[in-house]
XYZ file of C-alpha atoms in Angstrom:
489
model
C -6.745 -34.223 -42.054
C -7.753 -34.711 -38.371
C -5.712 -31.572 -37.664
C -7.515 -29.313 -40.102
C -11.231 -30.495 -39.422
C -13.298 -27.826 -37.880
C -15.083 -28.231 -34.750
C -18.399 -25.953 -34.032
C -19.652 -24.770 -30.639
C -22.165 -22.236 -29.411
C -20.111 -19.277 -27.793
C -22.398 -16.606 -26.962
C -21.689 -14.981 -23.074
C -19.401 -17.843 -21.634
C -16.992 -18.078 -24.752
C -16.346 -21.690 -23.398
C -17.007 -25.427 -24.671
C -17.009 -28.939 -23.357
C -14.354 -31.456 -24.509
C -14.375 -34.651 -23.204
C -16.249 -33.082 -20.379
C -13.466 -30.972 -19.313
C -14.293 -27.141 -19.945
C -11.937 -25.146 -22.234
C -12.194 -21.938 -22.594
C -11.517 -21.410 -26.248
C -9.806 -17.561 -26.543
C -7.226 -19.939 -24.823
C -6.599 -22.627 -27.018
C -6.955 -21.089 -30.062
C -10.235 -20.968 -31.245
C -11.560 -18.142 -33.815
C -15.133 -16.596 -33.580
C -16.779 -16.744 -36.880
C -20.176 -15.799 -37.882
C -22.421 -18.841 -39.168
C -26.049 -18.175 -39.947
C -26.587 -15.077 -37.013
C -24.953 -16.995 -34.744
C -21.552 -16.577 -32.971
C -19.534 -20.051 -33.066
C -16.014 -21.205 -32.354
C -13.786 -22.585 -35.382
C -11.348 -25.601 -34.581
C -7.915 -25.057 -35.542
C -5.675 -26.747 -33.826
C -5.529 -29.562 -30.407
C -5.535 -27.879 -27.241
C -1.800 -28.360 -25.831
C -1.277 -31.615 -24.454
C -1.067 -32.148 -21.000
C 1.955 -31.713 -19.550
C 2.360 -32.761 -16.140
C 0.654 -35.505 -13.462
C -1.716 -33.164 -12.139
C -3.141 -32.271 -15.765
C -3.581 -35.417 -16.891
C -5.260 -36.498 -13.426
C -8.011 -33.603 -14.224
C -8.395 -34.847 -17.188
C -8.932 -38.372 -15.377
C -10.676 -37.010 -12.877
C -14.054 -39.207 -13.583
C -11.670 -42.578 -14.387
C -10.207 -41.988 -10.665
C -13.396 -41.443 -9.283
C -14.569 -44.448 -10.436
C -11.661 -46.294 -9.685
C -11.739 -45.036 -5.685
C -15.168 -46.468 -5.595
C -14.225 -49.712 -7.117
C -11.492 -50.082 -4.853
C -13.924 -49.197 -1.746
C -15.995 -51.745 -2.855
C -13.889 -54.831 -2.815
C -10.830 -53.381 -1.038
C -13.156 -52.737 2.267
C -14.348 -56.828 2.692
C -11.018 -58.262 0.517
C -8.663 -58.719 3.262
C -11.654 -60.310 5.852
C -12.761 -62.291 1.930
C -9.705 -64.500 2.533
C -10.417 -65.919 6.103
C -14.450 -65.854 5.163
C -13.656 -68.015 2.342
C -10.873 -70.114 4.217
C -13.171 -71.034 7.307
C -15.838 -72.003 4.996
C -13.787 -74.363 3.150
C -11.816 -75.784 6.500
C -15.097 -77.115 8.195
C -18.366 -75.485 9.746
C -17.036 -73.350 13.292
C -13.611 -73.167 12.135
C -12.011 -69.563 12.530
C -8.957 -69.591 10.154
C -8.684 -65.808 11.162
C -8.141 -66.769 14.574
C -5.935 -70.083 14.085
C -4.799 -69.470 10.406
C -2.145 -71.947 10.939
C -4.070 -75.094 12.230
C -4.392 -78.367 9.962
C -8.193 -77.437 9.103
C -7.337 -74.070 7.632
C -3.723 -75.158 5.876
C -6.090 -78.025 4.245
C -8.799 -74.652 3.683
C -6.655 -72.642 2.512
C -5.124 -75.360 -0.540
C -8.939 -76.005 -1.441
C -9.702 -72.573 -1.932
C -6.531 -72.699 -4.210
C -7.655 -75.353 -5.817
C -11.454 -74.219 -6.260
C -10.826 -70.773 -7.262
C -8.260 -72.209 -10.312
C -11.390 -73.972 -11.681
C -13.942 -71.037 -10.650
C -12.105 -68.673 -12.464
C -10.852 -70.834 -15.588
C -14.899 -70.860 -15.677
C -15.248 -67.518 -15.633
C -12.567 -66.161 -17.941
C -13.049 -69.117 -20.656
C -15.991 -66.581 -21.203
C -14.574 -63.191 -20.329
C -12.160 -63.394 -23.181
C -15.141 -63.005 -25.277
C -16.582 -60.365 -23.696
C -13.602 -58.905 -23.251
C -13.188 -59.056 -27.135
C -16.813 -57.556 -28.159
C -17.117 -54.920 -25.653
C -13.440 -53.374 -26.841
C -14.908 -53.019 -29.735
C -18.617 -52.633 -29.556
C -17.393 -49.367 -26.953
C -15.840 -48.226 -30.397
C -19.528 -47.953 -32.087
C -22.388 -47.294 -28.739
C -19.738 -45.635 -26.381
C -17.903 -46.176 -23.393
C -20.390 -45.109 -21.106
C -23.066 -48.000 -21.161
C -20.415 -50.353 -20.736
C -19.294 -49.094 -17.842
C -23.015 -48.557 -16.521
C -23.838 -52.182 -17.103
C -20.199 -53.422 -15.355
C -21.570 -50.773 -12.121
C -25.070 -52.541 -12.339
C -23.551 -56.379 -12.154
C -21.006 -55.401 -9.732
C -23.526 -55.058 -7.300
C -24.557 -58.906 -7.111
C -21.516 -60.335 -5.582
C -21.384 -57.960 -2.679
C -25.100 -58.522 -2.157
C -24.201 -62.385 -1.964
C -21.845 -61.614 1.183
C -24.047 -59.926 2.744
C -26.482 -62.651 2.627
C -23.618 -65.050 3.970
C -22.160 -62.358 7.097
C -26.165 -61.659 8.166
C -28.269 -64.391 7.105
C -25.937 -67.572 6.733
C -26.594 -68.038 3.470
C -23.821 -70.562 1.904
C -20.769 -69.038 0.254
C -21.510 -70.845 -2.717
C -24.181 -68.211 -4.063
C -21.578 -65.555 -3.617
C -18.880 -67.601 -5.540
C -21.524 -68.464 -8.353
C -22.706 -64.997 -8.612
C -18.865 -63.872 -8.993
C -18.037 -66.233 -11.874
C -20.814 -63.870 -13.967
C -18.863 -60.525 -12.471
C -15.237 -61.571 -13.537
C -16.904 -62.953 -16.712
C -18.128 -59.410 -17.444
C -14.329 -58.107 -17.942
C -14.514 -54.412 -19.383
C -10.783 -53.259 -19.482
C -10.637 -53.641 -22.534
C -12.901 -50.387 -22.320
C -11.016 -48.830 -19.548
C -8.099 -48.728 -21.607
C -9.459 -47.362 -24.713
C -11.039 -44.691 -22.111
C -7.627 -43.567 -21.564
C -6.629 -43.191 -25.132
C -9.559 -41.597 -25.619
C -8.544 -38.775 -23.220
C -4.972 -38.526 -23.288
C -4.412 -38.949 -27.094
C -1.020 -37.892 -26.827
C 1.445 -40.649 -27.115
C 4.344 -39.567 -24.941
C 1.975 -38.880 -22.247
C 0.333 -42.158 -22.404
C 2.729 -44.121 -19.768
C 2.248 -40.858 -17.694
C -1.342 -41.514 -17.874
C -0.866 -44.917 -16.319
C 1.573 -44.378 -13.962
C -1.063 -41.490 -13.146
C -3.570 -44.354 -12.468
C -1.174 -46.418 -11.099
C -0.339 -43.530 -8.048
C -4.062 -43.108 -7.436
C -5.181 -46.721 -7.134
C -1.961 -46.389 -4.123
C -3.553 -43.065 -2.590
C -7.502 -44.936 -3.135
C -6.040 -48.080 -1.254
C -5.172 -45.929 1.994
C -8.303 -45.796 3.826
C -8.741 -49.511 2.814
C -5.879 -50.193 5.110
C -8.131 -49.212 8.171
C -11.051 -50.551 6.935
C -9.310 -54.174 6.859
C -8.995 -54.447 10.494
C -12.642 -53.860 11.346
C -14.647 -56.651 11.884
C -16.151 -58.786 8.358
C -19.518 -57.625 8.971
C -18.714 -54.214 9.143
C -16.602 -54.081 6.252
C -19.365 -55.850 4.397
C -21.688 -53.413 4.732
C -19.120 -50.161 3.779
C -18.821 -52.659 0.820
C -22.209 -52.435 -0.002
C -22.251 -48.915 0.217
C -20.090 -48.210 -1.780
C -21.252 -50.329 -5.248
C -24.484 -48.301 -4.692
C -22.529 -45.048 -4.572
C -20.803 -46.406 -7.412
C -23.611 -47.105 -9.707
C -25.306 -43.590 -8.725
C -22.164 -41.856 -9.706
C -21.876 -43.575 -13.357
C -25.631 -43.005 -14.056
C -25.181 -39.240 -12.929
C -21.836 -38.139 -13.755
C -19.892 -40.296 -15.801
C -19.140 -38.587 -19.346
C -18.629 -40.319 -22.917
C -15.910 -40.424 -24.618
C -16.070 -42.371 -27.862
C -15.859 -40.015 -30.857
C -18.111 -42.105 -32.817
C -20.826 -42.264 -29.707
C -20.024 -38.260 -29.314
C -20.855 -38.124 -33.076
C -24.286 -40.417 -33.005
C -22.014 -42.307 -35.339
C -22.524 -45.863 -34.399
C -21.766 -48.362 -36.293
C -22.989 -51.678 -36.883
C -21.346 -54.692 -34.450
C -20.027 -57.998 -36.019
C -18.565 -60.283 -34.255
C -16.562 -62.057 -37.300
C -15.479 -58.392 -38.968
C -13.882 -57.797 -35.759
C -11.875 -60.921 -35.256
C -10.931 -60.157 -38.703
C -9.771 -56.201 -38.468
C -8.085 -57.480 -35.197
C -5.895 -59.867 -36.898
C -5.234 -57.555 -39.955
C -3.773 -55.515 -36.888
C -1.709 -57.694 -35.314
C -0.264 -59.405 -38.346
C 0.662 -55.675 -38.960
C 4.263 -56.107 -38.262
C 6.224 -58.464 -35.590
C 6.559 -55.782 -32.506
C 2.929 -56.031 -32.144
C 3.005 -59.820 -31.901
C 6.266 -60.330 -29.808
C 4.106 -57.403 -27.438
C 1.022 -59.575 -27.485
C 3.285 -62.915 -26.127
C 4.815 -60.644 -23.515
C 1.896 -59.304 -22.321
C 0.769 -63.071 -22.542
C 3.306 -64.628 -20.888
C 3.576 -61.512 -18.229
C -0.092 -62.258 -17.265
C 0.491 -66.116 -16.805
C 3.770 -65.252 -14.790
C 1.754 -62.432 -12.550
C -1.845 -64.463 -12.155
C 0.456 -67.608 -10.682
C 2.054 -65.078 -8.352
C -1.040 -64.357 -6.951
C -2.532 -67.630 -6.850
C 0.557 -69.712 -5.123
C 1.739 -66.740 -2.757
C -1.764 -66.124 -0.884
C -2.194 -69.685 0.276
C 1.512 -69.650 1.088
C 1.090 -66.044 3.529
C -1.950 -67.681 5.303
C -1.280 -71.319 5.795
C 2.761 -71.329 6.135
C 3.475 -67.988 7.558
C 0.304 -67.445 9.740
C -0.222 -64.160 8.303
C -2.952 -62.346 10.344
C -5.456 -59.960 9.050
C -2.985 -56.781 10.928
C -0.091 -58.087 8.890
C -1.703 -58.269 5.634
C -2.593 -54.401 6.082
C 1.224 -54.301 6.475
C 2.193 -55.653 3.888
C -0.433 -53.869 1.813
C 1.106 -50.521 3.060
C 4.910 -51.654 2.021
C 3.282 -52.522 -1.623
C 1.674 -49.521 -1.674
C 4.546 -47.111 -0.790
C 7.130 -49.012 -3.126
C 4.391 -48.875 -5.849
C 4.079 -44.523 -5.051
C 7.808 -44.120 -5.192
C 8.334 -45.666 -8.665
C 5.271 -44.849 -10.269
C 5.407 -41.190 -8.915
C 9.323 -40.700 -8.999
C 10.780 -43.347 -11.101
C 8.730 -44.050 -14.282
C 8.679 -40.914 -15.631
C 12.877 -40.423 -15.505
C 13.750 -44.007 -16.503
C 11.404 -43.969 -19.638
C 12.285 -40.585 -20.695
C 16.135 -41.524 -20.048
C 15.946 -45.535 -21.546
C 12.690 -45.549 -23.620
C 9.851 -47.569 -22.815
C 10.907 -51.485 -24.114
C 14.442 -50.809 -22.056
C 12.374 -49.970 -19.154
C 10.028 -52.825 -19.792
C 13.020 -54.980 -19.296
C 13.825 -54.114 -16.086
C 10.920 -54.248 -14.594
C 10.677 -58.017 -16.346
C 14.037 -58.995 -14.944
C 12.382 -58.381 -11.297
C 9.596 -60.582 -12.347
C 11.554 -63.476 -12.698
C 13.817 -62.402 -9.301
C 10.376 -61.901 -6.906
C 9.557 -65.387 -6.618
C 12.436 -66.743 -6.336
C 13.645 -64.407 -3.614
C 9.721 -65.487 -1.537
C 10.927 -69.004 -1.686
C 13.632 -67.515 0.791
C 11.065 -65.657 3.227
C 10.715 -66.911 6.474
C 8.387 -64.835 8.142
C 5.796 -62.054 7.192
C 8.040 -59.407 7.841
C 10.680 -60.923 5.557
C 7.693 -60.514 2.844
C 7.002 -57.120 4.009
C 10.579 -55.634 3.523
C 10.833 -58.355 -0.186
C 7.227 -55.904 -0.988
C 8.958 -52.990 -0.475
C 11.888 -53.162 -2.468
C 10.821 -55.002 -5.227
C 6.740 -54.353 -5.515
C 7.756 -50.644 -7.036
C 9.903 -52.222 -10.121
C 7.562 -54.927 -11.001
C 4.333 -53.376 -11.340
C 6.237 -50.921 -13.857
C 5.694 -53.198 -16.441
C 1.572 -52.672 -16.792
C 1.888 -49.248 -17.414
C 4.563 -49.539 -20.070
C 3.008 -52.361 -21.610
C -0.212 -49.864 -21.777
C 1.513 -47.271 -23.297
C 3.375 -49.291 -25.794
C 0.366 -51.118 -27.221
C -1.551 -47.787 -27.321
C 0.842 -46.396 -29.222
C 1.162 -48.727 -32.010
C -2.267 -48.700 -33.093
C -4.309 -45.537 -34.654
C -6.730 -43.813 -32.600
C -9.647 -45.235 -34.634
C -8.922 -48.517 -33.610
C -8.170 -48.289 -29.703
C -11.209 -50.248 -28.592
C -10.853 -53.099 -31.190
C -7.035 -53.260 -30.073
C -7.283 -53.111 -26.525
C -10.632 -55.155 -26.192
C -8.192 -57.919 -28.710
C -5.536 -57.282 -25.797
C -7.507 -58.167 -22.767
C -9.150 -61.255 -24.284
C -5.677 -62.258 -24.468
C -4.656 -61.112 -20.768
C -8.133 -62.938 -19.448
C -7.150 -66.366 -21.497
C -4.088 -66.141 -19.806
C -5.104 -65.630 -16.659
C -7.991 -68.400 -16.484
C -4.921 -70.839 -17.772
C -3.221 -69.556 -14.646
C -5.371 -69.677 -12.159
C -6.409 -73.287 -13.161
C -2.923 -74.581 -13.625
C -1.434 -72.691 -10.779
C -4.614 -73.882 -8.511
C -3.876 -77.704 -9.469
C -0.187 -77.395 -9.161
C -0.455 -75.587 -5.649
C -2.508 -78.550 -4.415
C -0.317 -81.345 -5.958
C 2.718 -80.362 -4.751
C 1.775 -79.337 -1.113
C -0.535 -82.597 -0.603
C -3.678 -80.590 -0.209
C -1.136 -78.148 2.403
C -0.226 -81.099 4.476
C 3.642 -81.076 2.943
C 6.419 -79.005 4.152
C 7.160 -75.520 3.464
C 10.040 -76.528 0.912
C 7.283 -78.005 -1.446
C 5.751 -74.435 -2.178
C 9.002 -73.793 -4.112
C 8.306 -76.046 -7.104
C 4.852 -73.458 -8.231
C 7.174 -70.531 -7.549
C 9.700 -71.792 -9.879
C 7.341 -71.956 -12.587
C 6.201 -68.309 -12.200
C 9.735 -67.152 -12.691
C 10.675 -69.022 -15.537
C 7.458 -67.565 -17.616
C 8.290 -64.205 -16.597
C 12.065 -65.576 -17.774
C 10.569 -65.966 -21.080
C 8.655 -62.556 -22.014
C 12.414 -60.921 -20.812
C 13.961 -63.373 -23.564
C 11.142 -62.183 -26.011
C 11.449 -58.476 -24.948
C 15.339 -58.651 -25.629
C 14.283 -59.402 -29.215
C 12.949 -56.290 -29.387
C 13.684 -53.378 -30.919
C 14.544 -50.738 -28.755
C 11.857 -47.751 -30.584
C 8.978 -49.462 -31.404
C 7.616 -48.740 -34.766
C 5.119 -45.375 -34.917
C 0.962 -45.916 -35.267
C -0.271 -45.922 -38.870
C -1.752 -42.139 -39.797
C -5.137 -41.858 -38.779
C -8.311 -42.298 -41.063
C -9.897 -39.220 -42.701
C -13.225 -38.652 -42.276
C -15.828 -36.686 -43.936
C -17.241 -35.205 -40.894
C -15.470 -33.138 -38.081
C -14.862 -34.537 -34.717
C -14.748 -33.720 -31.436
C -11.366 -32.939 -29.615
C-alpha cells in the first residue's frame, strides 16, 4: 500500500518539493498536477528512482557527512596528542611520554591507562546499552533530529575538560569523568536508522556505508596535519569545532523520521520495546546468528584496540609523526576497498560471502602484529590488511537493515547497538585487566603481549564459524505496515 499512498505538496511557480530535505523537482519523478480545492498540488505515484551511484547517495548524505567531518575534527584534531596527555599523566607529574615514550615511567603509564580506561568505559557502556536501546527507538516516535541535537550539546563537555587541563592545569580526572557521561550517551543506534531512513533501498544500503566509510577516510586527512601540532593547539581547533558542530545541527540539520515528519509521535515504553524487539529477533535464526556475529565481531575489534595502542607506544616507541603514518596507511587501504572493492565483491559474492572474508582477516590481523617488530612493520601490516577488515561494518549494516521493515529501523538498530556497546564495555574491561596481567603492569617482555592478541583472534575465529552457518541470501524484510495516512517519500 506504501506504493499507492498519495503524497500532497504545494506546486504553484517552482513546481518543486522537499523530500528528506533534498529538492525534487516533481515533472521529473513523476508527479501529476491535480486540482484540490483552487489549489494546484502534486499527486504521489510512485518512489523517485533510487540512487544509483556513490555520488547520489553522498547528496543524499550530504548533512550525515557534514556532521560526521565535524565530529571527526573534533576528536581527531587532540586524539593523537590525547594518548601522550593521558600517558604522562598517569606515568608521574613532569614526565613527557611524548618525548621518552619508551622509558619505564611511561611503559608502566601506558599499562595503567589500559587498565583504567577498561574500567572507565565498562562504566560507561554498562549504561550506554540502555540508552543506546531507548533512543533507537524513541528516534522512531520524536525524530532523529533532537537526538542528535542533544548528542552535539553533551559533546561539548569533554573537550571543554581538556582545555581546562592544557591551559589551566586542571587534573585529567574531570575530563575522564565528564567522558564516561559522553560515551554513555551512545546515539548510533540513531545514526543508523538515519541511513535507512534516506537510502530506503536495500541494494544500495552497503553502498550507503561504504559511502560513509570513504568519507570518514577523506574527513580524517586534514587530521593528519593537525596531529603534529603542538597539544594546545590542537585543543583549541578541537574546541572549535564542537561549537561549529552544535551551530550546524541547530541550523541545518533536517528530520527524517516519517512519524516525526508526520507529527505522528507515538507514545515511549520502555517494556513494549524490549518486547517488539524480541518478537523481532526471535523472528527467524539469521537474525540471531547476525546479532552473535556482530557480538562477537565487536568483542574481537574493541580488544584490538585496547591491547594494540599500549603495545605501539610502550614497546615500539611509536612517536606522535609515526602514528600520523600509520593513520595515512589505514586510511588509504580503507579508500581502496571501500571505494573500489566493496561494491564488486558484494555484487559478485553477496553480502554474508563477503562478510566472511573480511572475518577471516579478523582473526589473521592480530596474529600477524604479534610478528611486528617495528612501526613501520605495522604501517605496511595497516596497509594491506586495514582495507579487508573494516569491510565487515558496512556489510553487517546493510545486512541487519535489510532484514527488518522500514517501520521498525530505529527499534532494530537502537536493539543492535545496545548489543555492540555491551560488548564493547566487556572488552574494554577484560582486555584492560588482561593487558595488565600479562605484561606485569608493562614491565614484562615484548613476547607477553601475545597472549591478549591471541584472544582477539580466536573471538573473531568464532563469528567466521557462526557466519559459515549461514545461509548464503539472507531471508527478505517482512512487507511493510499499511497505514491510514500518506507518508512522506
Amino acid at each position: 500500500c506504501a506504493s499507492r499512498c498519495i503524497f500532497r505538496c504545494a506546486c504553484r511557480r517552482v513546481r518543486a518539493m522537499t523530500v528528506i530535505g533534498v529538492p525534487v523537482a516533481c515533472a521529473d519523478h513523476g508527479f501529476e498536477l491535480q486540482k484540490d480545492e483552487g489549489e494546484e498540488v502534486c499527486g504521489y505515484e510512485r518512489e523517485p528512482p533510487p540512487p544509483g551511484n556513490m555520488r547520489d547517495i553522498a547528496y543524499r548524505l550530504r548533512h550525515v557527512l557534514a556532521l560526521m567531518w565535524l565530529t571527526i575534527l573534533q576528536y581527531g584534531a587532540v586524539g593523537p596528542s590525547l594518548v601522550y596527555i593521558s600517558t604522562s599523566f598517569f606515568a608521574g607529574p613532569g614526565i613527557d611520554c611524548e618525548a621518552h615514550p619508551k622509558s619505564s615511567d611511561c611503559k608502566r603509564g601506558a599499562a595503567e591507562l589500559a587498565y583504567w580506561q577498561g574500567i572507565l568505559s565498562g562504566i560507561s557502556q554498562s549504561v550506554a546499552w540502555l540508552v543506546a536501546l531507548t533512543l533507537g527507538s524513541f528516534s522512531d516516535s520524536v525524530g532523529r533530529r533532537p537526538i542528535f541535537l542533544a548528542k552535539s550539546v553533551v559533546s561539548l563537555a569533554p573537550i571543554a575538560a581538556l582545555v581546562l587541563h592544557e591551559f589551566n592545569g586542571v587534573s585529567l580526572w574531570l575530563y575522564f569523568a565528564i567522558s564516561l557521561v559522553y560515551a554513555a550517551f551512545d546515539a548510533n543506534g540513531v545514526f543508523l536508522a538515519f541511513m535507512s531512513d534516506v537510502i530506503t533501498q536495500p541494494d544500495q544500503r552497503s553502498l550507503a556505508y561504504a559511502v560513509i566509510a570513504i568519507a570518514f577516510v577523506v574527513g580524517g586527512i586534514p587530521v593528519l596535519f593537525i596531529a603534529v601540532l603542538p597539544a594546545k593547539v590542537a585543543v583549541s581547533i578541537s574546541a572549535a569545532a564542537s561549537v561549529v558542530k552544535l551551530v550546524f545541527v541547530l541550523k541545518a540539520f533536517p528530520e527524517t523520521s516519517k512519524a516525526a515528519v508526520q507529527g505522528h509521535h507515538r507514545p515511549f515504553n520502555l517494556a513494549s520495546t524490549a518486547k517488539e524487539a524480541a518478537v523481532v529477533f526471535c523472528r527467524h535464526s539469521f537474525i540471531s546468528r547476525m546479532a552473535a556475529i556482530l557480538v562477537l565481531s565487536g568483542l574481537s575489534m574493541a580488544g584490538l584496540g585496547v591491547v594494540t595502542t599500549p603495545i605501539l607506544t610502550s614497546y615500539l616507541g611509536m612517536e606522535k609523526r609515526e602514528s600520523a603514518i600509520l593513520a595515512v596507511a589505514a586510511g588509504i587501504s580503507a579508500f581502496v576497498f571501500m571505494a573500489h572493492v566493496l561494491k564488486p565483491l558484494t555484487h559478485h559474492y553477496g553480502d554474508v560471502k563477503s562478510l566472511r572474508l573480511s572475518l577471516v582477516v579478523a582473526v589473521v590481523f592480530p596474529l600477524l602484529f604479534c610478528i611486528c617488530g617495528e612501526v613501520w612493520h605495522v604501517a605496511l601490516l595497516d596497509l594491506v590488511f586495514i582495507g579487508p577488515l573494516v569491510l565487515q561494518f558496512p556489510i553487517i549494516s546493510a545486512i541487519k537493515s535489510n532484514l527488518v521493515g522500514e517501520d521498525e529501523q530505529g527499534l532494530v538498530q537502537g536493539v543492535l547497538a545496545a548489543i555492540r556497546v555491551l560488548a564493547v564495555a566487556v572488552a574494554d574491561f577484560v582486555f584492560g585487566w588482561l593487558y595488565r596481567q600479562c605484561t606485569a603492569n608493562g614491565s614484562a617482555p615484548r613476547e607477553s603481549t601475545v597472549a591478549p592478541l591471541l584472544a582477539v583472534s580466536a573471538l573473531a575465529a568464532v563469528a567466521l564459524a557462526i557466519s559459515c552457518g549461514l545461509s548464503n541470501e539472507p531471508p527478505p524484510p517482512p512487507s511493510p505496515k499499511c497505514a491510514n495516512s500518506p507518508g512522506p517519500l
